[in-house]
GROMACS .gro file of C-alpha atoms in nm:
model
  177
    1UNK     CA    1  -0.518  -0.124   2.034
    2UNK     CA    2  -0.844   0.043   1.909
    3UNK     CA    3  -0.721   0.376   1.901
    4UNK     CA    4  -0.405   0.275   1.642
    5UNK     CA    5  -0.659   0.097   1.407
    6UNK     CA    6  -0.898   0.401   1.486
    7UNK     CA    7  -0.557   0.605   1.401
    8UNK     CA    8  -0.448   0.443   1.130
    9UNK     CA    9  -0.809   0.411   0.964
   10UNK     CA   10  -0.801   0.781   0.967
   11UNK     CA   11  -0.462   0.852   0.835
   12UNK     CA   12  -0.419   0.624   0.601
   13UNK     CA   13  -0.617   0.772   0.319
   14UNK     CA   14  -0.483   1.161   0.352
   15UNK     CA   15  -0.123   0.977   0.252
   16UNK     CA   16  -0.239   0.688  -0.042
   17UNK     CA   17  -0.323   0.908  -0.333
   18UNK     CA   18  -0.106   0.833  -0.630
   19UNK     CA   19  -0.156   1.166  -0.879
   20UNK     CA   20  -0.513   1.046  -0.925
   21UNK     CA   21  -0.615   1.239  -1.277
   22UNK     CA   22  -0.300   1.404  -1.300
   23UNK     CA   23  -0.079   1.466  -1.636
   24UNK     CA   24   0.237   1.348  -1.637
   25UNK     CA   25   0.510   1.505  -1.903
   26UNK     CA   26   0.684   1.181  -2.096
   27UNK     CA   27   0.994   1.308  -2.361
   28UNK     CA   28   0.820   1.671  -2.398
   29UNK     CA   29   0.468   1.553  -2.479
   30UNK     CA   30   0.159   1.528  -2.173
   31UNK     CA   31   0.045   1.238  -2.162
   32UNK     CA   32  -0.308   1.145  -1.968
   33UNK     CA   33  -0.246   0.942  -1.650
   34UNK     CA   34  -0.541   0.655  -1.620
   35UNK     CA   35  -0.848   0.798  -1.490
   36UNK     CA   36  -0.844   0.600  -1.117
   37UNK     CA   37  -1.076   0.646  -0.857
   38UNK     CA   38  -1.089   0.895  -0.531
   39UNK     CA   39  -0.960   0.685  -0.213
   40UNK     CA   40  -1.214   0.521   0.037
   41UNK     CA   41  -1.060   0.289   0.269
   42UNK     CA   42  -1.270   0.008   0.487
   43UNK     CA   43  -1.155  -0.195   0.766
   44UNK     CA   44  -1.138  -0.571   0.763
   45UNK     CA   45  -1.021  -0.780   1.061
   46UNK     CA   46  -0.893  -1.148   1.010
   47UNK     CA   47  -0.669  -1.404   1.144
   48UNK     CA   48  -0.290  -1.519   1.020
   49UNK     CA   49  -0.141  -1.813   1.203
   50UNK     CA   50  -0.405  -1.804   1.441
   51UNK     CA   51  -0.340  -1.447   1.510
   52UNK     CA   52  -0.573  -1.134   1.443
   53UNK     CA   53  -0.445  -0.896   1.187
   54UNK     CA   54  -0.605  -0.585   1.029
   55UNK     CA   55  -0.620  -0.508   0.621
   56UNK     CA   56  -0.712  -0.151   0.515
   57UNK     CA   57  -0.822  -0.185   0.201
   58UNK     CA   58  -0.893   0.112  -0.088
   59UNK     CA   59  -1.254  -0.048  -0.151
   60UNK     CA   60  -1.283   0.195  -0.494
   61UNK     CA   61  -1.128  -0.082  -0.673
   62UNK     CA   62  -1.332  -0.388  -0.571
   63UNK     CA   63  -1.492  -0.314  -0.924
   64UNK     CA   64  -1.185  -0.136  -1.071
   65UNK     CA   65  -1.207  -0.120  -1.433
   66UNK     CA   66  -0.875  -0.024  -1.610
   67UNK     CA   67  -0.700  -0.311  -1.406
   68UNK     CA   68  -0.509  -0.432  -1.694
   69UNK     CA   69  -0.296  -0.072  -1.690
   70UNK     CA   70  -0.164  -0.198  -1.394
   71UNK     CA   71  -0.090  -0.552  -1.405
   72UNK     CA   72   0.233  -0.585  -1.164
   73UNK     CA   73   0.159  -0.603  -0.816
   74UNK     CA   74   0.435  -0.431  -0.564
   75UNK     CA   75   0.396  -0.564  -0.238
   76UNK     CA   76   0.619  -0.397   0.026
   77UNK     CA   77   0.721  -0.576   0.404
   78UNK     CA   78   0.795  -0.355   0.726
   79UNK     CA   79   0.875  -0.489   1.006
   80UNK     CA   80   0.751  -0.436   1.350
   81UNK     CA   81   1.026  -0.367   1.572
   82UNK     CA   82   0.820  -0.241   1.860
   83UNK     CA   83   0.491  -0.491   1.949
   84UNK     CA   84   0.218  -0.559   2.118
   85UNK     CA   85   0.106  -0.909   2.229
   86UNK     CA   86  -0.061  -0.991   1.895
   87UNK     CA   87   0.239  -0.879   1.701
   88UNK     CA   88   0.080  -0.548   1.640
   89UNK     CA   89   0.287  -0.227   1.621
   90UNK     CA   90   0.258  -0.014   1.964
   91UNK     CA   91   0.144   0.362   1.913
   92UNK     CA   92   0.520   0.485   1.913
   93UNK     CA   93   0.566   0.230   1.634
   94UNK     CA   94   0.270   0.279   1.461
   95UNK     CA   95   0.402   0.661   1.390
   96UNK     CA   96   0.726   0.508   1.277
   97UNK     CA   97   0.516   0.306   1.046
   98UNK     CA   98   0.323   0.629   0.954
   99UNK     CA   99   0.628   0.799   0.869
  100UNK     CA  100   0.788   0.522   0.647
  101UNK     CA  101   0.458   0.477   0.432
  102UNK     CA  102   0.373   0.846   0.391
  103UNK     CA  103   0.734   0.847   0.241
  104UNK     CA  104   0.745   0.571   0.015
  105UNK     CA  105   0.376   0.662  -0.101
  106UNK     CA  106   0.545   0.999  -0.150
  107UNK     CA  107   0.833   0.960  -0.373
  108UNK     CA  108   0.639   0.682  -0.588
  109UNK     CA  109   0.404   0.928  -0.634
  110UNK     CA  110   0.651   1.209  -0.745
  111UNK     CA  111   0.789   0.929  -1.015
  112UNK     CA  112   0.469   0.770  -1.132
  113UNK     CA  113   0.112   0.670  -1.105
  114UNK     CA  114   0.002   0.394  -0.923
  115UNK     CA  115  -0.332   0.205  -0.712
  116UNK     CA  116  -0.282   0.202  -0.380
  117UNK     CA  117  -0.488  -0.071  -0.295
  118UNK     CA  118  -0.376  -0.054   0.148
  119UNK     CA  119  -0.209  -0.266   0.414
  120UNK     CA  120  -0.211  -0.545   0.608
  121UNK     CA  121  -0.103  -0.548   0.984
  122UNK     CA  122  -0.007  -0.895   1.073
  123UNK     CA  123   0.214  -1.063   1.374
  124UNK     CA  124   0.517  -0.884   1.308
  125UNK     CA  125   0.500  -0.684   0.985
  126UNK     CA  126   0.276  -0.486   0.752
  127UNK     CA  127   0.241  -0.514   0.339
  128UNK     CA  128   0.189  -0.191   0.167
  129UNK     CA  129  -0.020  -0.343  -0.117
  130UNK     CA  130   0.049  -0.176  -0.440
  131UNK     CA  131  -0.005  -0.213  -0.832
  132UNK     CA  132   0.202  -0.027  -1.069
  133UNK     CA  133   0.205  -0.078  -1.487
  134UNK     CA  134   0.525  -0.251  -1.603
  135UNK     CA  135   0.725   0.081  -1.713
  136UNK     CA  136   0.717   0.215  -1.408
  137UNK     CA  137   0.934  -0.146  -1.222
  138UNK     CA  138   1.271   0.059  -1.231
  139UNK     CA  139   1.183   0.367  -1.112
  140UNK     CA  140   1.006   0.170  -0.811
  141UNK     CA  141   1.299   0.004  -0.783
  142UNK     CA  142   1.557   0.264  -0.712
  143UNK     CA  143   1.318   0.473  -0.519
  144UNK     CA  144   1.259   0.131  -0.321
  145UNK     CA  145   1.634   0.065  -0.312
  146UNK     CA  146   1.729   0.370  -0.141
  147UNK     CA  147   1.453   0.381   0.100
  148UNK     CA  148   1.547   0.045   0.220
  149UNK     CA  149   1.900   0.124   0.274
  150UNK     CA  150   1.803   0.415   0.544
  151UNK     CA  151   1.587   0.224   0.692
  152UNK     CA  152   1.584  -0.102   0.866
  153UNK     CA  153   1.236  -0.196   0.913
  154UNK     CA  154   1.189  -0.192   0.498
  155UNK     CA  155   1.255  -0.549   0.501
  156UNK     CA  156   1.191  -0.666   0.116
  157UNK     CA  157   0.937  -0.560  -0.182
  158UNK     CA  158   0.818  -0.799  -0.467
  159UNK     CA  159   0.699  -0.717  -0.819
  160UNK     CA  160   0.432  -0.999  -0.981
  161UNK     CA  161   0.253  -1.075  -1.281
  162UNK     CA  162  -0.134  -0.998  -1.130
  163UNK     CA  163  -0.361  -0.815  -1.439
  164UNK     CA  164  -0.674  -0.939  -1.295
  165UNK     CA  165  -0.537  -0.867  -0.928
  166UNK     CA  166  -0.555  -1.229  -0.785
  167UNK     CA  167  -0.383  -1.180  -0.486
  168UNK     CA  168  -0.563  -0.925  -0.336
  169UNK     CA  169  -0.922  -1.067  -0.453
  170UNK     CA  170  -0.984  -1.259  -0.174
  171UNK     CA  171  -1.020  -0.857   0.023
  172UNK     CA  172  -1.256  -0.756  -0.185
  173UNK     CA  173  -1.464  -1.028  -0.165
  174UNK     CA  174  -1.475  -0.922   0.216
  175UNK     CA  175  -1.520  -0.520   0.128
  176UNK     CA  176  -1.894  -0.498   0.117
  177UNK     CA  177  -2.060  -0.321  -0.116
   0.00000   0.00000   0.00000
């Protein structure tokens, strides 16, 4: 078990950069993506349902800023087919898992920009915790949309209302600083 979080502590960040700094064209003009911050990622373990489970969390935005340019939170569920006792993925599943992020953090990134902020590995699933600005929903959407239908462990994504990032404070109040 410590060698996946050791593997996916190391991983994660060469996949979660979202055209940090980049210029995007919009109707034949450039226009200057928000200035966002390089990716560091921490570890923090906790327990769900009396269960341990793992966040990796971008800590770069525990004092983020230009929040408000993205106020909709996209929180994406993947279930684990193949776990461990604690609900974990195994290390065959965990590269399934690596596969499916790295390609949904992939073609977001080819539409639009985005934060990153990690995941959470819990008894039987992981979130991909995002936060996108408002224009971007759609193309998320049917990026998400066709995704999902090849493949079954993309079990659901929400979009909510979050400018001051609420539902992912309660991590950074555990990233130190």
């Amino acid at each position: 078990m410590k060698k996946l979080y050791i593997l996916l502590f190391c991983i994660l960040p060469l996949v979660s950069c979202s055209q940090s700094n980049s210029k995007k064209e919009t109707a034949g003009t450039e226009k200057a993506a928000p200035s966002k911050p390089e990716d560091v990622f921490t570890t923090l373990k906790f327990e769900m349902d009396s269960k341990p489970a793992v966040a990796v969390i971008n800590k770069q935005y525990k004092n983020y800023k230009n929040k408000a340019t993205f106020p909709l939170s996209l929180f994406l569920t993947v279930n684990t087919t193949d776990k461990d006792q604690n609900g974990h993925p195994t290390e065959k599943e965990a590269v399934i898992f690596h596969e499916l992020q790295s390609r949904i953090i992939r073609e977001l990134s080819n539409a639009f920009v985005y934060c990153h902020v990690g995941t959470t590995t819990m008894n039987g699933y992981r979130d991909i915790l995002l936060y996108i600005n408002p224009e971007n929903q759609d193309k998320a959407t049917a990026i998400l949309n066709k995704i999902k239908e090849e493949n079954e462990r993309f079990s659901s994504y929400t979009f909510e209302p979050d400018p001051e990032w609420e539902a992912v404070a309660p991590f950074y109040e555990a990233v130190p600083n």
